[in-house]
Coordinates of C-alpha atoms in Angstrom, one line a residue:
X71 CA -7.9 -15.7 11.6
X72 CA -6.7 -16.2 7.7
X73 CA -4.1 -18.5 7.4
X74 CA -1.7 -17.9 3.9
X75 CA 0.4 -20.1 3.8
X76 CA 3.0 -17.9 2.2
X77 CA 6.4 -18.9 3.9
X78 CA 7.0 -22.1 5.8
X79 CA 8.8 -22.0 9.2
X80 CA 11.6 -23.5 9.7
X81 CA 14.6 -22.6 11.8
X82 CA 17.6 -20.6 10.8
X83 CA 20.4 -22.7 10.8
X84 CA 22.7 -20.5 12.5
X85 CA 20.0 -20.5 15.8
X86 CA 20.9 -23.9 16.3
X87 CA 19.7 -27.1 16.0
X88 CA 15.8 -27.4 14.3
X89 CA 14.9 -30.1 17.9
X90 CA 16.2 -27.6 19.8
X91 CA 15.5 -24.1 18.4
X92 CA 11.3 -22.7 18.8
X93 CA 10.6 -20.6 16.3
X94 CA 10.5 -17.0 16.6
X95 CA 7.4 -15.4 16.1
X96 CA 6.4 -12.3 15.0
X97 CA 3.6 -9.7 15.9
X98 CA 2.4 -6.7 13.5
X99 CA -0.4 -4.6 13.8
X100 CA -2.2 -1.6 11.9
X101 CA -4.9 0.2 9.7
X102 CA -3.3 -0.8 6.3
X103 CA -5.7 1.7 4.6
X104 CA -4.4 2.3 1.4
X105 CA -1.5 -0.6 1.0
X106 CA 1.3 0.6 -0.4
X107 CA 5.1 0.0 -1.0
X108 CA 5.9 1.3 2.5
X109 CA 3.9 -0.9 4.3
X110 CA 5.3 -3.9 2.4
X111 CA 8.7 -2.7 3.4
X112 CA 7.5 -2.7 7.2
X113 CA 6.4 -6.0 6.9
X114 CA 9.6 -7.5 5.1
X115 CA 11.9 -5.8 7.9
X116 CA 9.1 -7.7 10.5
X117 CA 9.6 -10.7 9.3
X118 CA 13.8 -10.7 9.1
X119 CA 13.7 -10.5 12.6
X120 CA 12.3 -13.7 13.1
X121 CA 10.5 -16.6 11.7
X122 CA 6.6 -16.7 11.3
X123 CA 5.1 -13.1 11.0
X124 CA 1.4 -12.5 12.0
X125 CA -0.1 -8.8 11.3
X126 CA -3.2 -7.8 13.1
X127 CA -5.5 -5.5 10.9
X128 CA -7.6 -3.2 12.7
X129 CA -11.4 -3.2 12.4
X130 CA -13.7 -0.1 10.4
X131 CA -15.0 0.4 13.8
X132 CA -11.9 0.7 15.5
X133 CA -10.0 2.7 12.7
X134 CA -13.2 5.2 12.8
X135 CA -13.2 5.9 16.4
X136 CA -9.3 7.1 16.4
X137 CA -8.1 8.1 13.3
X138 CA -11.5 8.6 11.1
X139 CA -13.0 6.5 9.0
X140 CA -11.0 4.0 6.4
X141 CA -10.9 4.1 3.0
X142 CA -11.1 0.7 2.3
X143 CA -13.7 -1.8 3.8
X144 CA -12.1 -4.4 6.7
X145 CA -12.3 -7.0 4.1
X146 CA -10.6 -5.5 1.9
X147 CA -7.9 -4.4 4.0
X148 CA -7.8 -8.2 5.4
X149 CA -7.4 -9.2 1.7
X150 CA -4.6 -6.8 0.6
X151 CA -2.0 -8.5 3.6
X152 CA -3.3 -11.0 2.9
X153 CA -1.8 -10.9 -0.2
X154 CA 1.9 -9.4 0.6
X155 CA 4.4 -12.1 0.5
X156 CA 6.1 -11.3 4.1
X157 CA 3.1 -12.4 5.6
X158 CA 2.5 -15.7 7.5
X159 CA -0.9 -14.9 8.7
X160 CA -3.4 -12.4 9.4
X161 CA -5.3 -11.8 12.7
X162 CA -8.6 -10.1 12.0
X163 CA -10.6 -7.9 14.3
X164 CA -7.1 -6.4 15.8
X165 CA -7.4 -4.3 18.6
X166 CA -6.0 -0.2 18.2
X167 CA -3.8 -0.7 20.9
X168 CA -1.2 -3.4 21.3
X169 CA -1.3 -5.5 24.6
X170 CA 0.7 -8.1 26.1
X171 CA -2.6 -10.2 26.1
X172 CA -3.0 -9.9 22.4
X173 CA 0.9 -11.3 21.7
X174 CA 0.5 -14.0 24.2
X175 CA -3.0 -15.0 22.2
X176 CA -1.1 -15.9 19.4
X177 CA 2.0 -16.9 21.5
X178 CA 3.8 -13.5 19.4
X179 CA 7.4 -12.8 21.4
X180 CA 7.5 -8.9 20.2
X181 CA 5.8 -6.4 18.3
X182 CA 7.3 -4.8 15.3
X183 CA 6.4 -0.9 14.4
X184 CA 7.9 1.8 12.2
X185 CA 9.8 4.1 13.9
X186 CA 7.1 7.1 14.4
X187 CA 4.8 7.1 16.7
X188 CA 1.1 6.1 16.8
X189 CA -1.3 7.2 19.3
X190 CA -5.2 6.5 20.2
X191 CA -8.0 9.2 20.0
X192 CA -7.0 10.3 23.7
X193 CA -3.3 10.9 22.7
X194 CA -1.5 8.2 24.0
X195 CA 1.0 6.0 22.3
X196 CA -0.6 2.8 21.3
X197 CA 2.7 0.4 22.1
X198 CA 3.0 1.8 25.5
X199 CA 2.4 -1.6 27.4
X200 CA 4.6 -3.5 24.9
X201 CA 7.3 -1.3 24.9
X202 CA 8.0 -1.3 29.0
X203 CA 7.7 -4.9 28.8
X204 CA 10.3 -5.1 26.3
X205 CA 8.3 -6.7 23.8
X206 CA 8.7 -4.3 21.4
X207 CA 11.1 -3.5 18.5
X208 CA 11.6 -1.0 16.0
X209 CA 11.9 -0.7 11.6
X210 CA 12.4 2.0 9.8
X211 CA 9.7 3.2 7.7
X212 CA 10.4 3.6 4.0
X213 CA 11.3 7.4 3.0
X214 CA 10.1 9.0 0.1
X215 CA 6.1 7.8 0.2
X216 CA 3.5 7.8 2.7
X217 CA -0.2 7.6 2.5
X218 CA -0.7 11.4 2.7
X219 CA 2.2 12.4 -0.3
X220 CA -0.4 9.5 -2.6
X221 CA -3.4 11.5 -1.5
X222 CA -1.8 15.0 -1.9
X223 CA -0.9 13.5 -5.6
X224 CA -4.5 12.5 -6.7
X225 CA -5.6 16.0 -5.3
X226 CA -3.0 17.6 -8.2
X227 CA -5.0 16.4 -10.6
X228 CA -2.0 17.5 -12.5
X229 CA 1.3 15.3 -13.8
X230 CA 3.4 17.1 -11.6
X231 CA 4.2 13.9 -9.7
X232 CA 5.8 11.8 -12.2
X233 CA 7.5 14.8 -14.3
X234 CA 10.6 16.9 -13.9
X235 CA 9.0 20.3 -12.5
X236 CA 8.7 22.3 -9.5
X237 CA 6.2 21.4 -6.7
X238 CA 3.0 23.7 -6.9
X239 CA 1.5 25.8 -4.3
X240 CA -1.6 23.9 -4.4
X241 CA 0.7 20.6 -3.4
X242 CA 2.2 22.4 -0.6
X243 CA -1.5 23.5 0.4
X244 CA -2.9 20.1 0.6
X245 CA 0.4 18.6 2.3
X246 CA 0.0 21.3 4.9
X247 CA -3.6 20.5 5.4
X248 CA -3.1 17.0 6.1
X249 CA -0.2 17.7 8.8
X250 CA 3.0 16.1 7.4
X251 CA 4.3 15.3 4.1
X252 CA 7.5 15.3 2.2
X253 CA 10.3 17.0 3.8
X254 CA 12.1 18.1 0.4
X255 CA 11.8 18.3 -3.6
X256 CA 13.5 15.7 -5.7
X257 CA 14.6 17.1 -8.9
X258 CA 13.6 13.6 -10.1
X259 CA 10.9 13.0 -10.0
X260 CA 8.5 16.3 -9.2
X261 CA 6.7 15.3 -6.6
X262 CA 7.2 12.2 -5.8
X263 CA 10.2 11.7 -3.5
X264 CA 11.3 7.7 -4.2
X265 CA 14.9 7.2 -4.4
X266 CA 14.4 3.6 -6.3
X267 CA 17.9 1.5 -5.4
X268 CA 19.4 -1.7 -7.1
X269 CA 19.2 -2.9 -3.2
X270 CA 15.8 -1.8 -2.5
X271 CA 14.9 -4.5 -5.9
X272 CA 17.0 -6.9 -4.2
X273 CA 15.5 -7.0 -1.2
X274 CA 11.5 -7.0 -2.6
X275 CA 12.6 -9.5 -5.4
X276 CA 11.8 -13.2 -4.9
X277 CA 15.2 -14.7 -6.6
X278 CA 13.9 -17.6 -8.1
X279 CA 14.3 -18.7 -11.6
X280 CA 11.5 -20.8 -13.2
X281 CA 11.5 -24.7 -12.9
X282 CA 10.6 -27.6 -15.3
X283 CA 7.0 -27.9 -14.6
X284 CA 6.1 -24.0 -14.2
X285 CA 3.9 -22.4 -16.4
X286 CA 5.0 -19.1 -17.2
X287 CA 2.3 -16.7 -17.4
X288 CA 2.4 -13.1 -18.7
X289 CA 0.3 -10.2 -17.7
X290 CA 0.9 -6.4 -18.5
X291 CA -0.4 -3.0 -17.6
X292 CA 0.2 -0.1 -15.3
X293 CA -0.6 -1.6 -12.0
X294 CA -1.2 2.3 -10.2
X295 CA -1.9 2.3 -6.7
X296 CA -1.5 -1.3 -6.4
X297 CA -4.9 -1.9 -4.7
X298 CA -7.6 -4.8 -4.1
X299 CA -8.8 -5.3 -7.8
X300 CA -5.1 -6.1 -9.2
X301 CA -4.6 -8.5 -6.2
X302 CA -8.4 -10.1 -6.8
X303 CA -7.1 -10.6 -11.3
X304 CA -3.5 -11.8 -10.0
X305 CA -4.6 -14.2 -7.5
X306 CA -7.1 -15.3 -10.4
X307 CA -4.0 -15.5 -12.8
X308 CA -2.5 -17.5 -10.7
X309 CA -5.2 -20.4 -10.7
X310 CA -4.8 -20.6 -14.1
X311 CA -2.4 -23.5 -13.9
X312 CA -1.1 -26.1 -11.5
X313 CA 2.2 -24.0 -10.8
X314 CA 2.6 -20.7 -12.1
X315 CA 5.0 -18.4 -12.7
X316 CA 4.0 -14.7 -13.4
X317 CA 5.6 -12.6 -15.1
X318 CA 4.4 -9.0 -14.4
X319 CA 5.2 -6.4 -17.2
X320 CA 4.9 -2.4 -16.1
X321 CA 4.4 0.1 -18.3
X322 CA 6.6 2.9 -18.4
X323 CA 5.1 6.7 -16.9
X324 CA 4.9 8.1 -20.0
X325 CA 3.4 4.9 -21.8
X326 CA 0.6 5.1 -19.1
X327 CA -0.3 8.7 -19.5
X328 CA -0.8 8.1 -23.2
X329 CA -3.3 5.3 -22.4
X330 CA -4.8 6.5 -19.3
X331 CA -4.6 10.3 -19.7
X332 CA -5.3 12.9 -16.5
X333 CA -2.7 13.0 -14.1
X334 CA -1.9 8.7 -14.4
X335 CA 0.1 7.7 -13.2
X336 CA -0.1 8.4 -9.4
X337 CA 2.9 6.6 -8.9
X338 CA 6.3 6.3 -10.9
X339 CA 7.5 3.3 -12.1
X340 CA 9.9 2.8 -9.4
X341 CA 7.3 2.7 -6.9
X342 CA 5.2 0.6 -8.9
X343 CA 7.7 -1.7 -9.1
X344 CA 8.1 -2.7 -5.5
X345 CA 4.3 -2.5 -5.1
X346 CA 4.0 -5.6 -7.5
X347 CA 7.0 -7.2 -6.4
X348 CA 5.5 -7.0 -2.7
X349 CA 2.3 -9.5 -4.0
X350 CA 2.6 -13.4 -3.2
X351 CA 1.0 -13.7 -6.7
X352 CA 4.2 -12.3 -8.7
X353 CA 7.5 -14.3 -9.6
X354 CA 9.2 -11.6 -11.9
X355 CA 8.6 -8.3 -13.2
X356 CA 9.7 -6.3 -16.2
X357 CA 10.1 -2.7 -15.7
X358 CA 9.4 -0.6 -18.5
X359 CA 7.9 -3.6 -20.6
X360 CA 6.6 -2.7 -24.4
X361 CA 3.2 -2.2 -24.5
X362 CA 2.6 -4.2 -27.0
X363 CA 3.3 -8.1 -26.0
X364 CA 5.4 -9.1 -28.9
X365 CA 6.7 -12.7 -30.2
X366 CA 10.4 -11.6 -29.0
X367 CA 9.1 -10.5 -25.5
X368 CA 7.4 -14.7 -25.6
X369 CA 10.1 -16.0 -26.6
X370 CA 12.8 -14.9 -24.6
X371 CA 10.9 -15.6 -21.3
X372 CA 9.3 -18.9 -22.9
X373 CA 5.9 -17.4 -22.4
X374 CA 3.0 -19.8 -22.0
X375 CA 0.1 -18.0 -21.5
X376 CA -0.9 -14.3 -21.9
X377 CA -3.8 -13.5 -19.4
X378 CA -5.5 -10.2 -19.5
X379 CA -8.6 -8.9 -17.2
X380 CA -12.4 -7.4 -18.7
X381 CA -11.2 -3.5 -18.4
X382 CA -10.4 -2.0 -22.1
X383 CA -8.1 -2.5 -24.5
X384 CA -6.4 0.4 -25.7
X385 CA -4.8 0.1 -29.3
X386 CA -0.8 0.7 -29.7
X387 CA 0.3 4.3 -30.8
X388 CA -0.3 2.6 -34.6
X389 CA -4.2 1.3 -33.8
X390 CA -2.9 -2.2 -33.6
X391 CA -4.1 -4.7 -31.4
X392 CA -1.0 -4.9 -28.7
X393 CA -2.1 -8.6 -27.5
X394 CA -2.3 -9.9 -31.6
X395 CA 0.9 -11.6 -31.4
X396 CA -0.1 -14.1 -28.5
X397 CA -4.1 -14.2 -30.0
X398 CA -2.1 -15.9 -33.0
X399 CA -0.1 -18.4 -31.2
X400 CA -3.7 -19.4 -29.3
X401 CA -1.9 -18.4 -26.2
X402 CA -4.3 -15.5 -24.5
X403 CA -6.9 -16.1 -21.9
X404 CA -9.3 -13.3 -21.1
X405 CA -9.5 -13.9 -17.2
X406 CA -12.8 -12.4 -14.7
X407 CA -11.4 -10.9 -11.4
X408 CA -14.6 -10.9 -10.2
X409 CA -13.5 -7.2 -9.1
X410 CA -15.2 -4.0 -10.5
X411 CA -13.1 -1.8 -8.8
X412 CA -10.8 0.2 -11.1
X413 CA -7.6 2.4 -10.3
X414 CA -10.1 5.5 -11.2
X415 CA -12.7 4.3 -9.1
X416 CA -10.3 3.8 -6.1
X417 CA -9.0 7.3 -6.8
X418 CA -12.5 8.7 -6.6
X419 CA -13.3 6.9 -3.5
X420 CA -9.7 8.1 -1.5
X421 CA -10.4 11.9 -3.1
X422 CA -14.0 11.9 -1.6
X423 CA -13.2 9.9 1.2
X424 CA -10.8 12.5 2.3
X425 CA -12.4 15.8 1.3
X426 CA -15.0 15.0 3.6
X427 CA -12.2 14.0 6.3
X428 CA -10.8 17.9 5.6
X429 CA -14.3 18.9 5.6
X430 CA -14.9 17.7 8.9
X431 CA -12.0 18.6 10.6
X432 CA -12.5 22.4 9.6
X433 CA -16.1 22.2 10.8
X434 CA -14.9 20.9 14.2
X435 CA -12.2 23.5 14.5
X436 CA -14.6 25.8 13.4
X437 CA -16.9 25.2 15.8
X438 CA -14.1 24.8 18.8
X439 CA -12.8 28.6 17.7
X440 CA -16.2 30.0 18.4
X441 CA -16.8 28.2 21.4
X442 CA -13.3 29.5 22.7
X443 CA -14.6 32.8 21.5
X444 CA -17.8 33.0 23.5
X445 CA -16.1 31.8 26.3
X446 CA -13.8 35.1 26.2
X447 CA -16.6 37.0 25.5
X448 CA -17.8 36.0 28.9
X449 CA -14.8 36.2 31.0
X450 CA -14.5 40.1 29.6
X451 CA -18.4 40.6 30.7
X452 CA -17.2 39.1 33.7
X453 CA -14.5 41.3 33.9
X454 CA -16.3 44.1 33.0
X455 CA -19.1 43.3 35.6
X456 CA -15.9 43.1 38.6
X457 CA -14.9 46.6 37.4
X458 CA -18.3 48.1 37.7
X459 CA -19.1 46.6 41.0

C-alpha cells in the first residue's frame, strides 16, 4: 500500500461537527493502462463524493488473465495514480473483481465506477457483489476520449487527429476492430472528439495563486500522452526546491508537429491540457505557451528557475536557442528523470502491444470458425449416414 499524501482529510463543514462526523471514505478500482484525462476525471468525481479516496490498481497477472495483457508494467501503472492529484492512496495488488471483503479491508463505505459496465473473463460484471449490497455508486465517464480512440490515433500514423478533415476509412477500420469507439465526427478537431469547456478547466485546475516563500519553476514542451516519464521529470522538478510552484507551458498542435514531425501530436491541446492539470506535481499551466521561453514570459510569472529534462533541444523556427534567455539570467537547470522512456517509445510499445492483441484475437476466432466448421461437417456425415441407413 503507497501512501501520497496528496489531500488531507478533514470533514466538510456542512456534515457536521469534525468530533462528530467519520470521514467518508472512498473505494476505486481498475487496470489504469494507458492513464489518461478520462481516468483522471473518474477519479476527481470519486473523490467529491466523499473524503479520502483509495484506488485499487489491478495486477499484470490479473489484467492478463481477463482483458489481455497491459501495456504498462504494474509499477508503472501504481506510479501514474500515484501521481493524479484526486488520489489519497493506492492499494496495490487489487483484485479484478470488487468484494465486500476488499472495501471492508480498507474500511472503504462504497465503490465508485464509470457508468459502463466491466466484466471478468467469464462474462460477469465485476461489481456485482457491491452493487446488491448497495455499496456501489456511479460517475460518468468523460465523452470524447477513451483508451481505444488514443490507440486508433497512433495506428493513423497520419495528422488526421488534430486537423480539420474527414475521418479516414482506415480510422473507422481500426475502431471497428477494437469493438467501440467514437460515436460521431467533430468538425473540430478530425478525429479527436474532446469538447474542451471553461468548466471542464475549472474543475481540473488547482486554484491557487503562488505564496511568499514558493519557488516558481518553469518547464515547457508538448507533454503527449501524458505517461510515466513526464510524471518521473515533474516529480523530479518538483525536488528542486523546498516548495515549488510549477508552472507547466504546452505547446500548441501545430508548434509540436513542427518539432516533432509524424502524426505528433496524438492528442490536441485541449486534452493535453487536463492531462497535466490532473498531476499532483503541476500548480499552473499555460496553454499555447511560446516555444521559446522568453524574458517577458519570466517576468510576468516571476520565474525562478527554468528546468528542462536530457531529451533534445530543438532550435526555434530562426535556429535560436529557445532556452537562451533564462541560460543568461543563470536561471536553467538541466534536470535527470532517471526515465528513458520517450512519448515515441511509449507509442511503439502501445502500437505493438496491441497489434499483437488484434493478432491474437483473429488467430482465436480463426481457429473457433473452423472448429465450428468441422463440427458441421460431421453433423451433415451424420446426417448423411441417418439417410442412408
Amino acid at each position: 500500500m503507497l501512501r501520497n499524501g496528496a489531500a488531507e482529510v478533514s470533514p466538510s463543514p456542512a456534515r457536521g461537527s469534525a468530533a462528530a462526523y467519520r470521514p467518508v471514505r472512498v473505494w476505486c478500482d481498475g487496470c489504469y493502462d494507458m492513464v489518461h484525462f478520462g481516468h483522471s476525471n473518474q477519479l476527481r468525481q470519486a473523490r467529491a463524493m466523499g473524503d479520502y479516496l483509495i484506488v485499487g490498481v489491478h495486477t499484470d497477472e490479473e489484467i492478463a488473465k481477463h482483458k489481455g495483457p497491459p501495456v504498462f508494467t504494474q509499477d508503472e501503472r501504481y506510479k501514474m495514480v500515484q501521481a493524479i492529484k484526486w488520489v489519497d492512496e493506492i492499494a496495490t495488488q487489487a483484485p479484478y473483481v470488487t468484494t465486500l471483503e476488499t472495501l471492508d479491508k480498507y474500511n472503504c463505505d462504497f465503490c465508485v465506477h464509470g457508468n459502463d459496465i466491466t466484466l471478468t473473463v467469464d462474462g460477469k460484471d465485476t461489481y456485482e457483489e457491491v452493487k446488491a449490497a448497495g455499496r456501489y455508486r456511479e460517475c460518468n465517464r468523460t465523452q470524447g476520449v477513451s483508451t481505444t480512440d488514443l490507440v486508433g490515433r497512433m495506428l493513423l500514423m497520419t495528422k488526421a487527429h488534430h486537423s480539420n478533415i474527414d475521418e479516414d476509412l482506415d480510422y473507422r477500420k481500426h475502431k471497428d476492430n477494437f469493438g467501440k469507439g467514437p460515436k460521431g465526427h467533430s468538425p473540430w478537431t478530425g478525429v479527436s472528439q474532446f469538447l474542451q469547456t471553461s468548466q471542464k478547466i475549472i474543475q481540473f485546475a488547482s486554484g491557487k495563486e503562488p505564496q511568499p516563500g514558493d519557488t516558481i519553476i518553469y518547464v515547457a514542451g508538448a507533454f503527449d500522452l501524458f505517461h510515466i516519464g513526464h510524471v518521473d521529470f515533474l516529480e523530479k522538478v518538483h525536488l528542486q526546491a523546498e516548495r515549488p510552484y510549477i508552472i507547466a507551458g504546452l505547446h500548441f498542435d501545430q508548434e509540436v508537429n513542427r518539432y516533432k514531425g509524424k502524426n505528433y501530436p496524438i492528442m490536441n491541446i485541449h486534452e493535453r491540457t487536463l492531462s497535466v492539470l490532473a498531476c499532483r506535481y503541476v500548480s499552473e499551466v499555460v496553454i499555447g505557451a511560446p516555444y521559446a521561453v522568453t524574458a517577458d514570459l519570466l517576468d510576468h510569472f516571476n520565474v525562478e528557475l527554468v528546468c528542462h529534462g536530457l531529451t533534445e533541444v530543438v532550435p526555434d523556427k530562426d535556429g535560436s536557442d529557445p532556452y537562451q534567455e533564462p541560460k543568461r539570467r543563470g536561471i536553467f537547470r538541466l534536470v535527470d528523470s532517471g526515465s528513458n522512456l520517450t512519448t515515441d517509445l511509449i507509442v511503439q510499445r502501445i502500437i505493438k502491444n496491441r497489434l499483437e492483441f488484434e493478432a491474437r484475437n483473429q488467430k482465436k476466432e480463426a481457429k473457433e470458425l473452423a472448429l465450428l466448421e468441422a463440427m458441421k461437417k460431421m453433423e451433415e456425415e451424420e446426417h448423411e449416414r441417418d439417410l442412408q441407413s
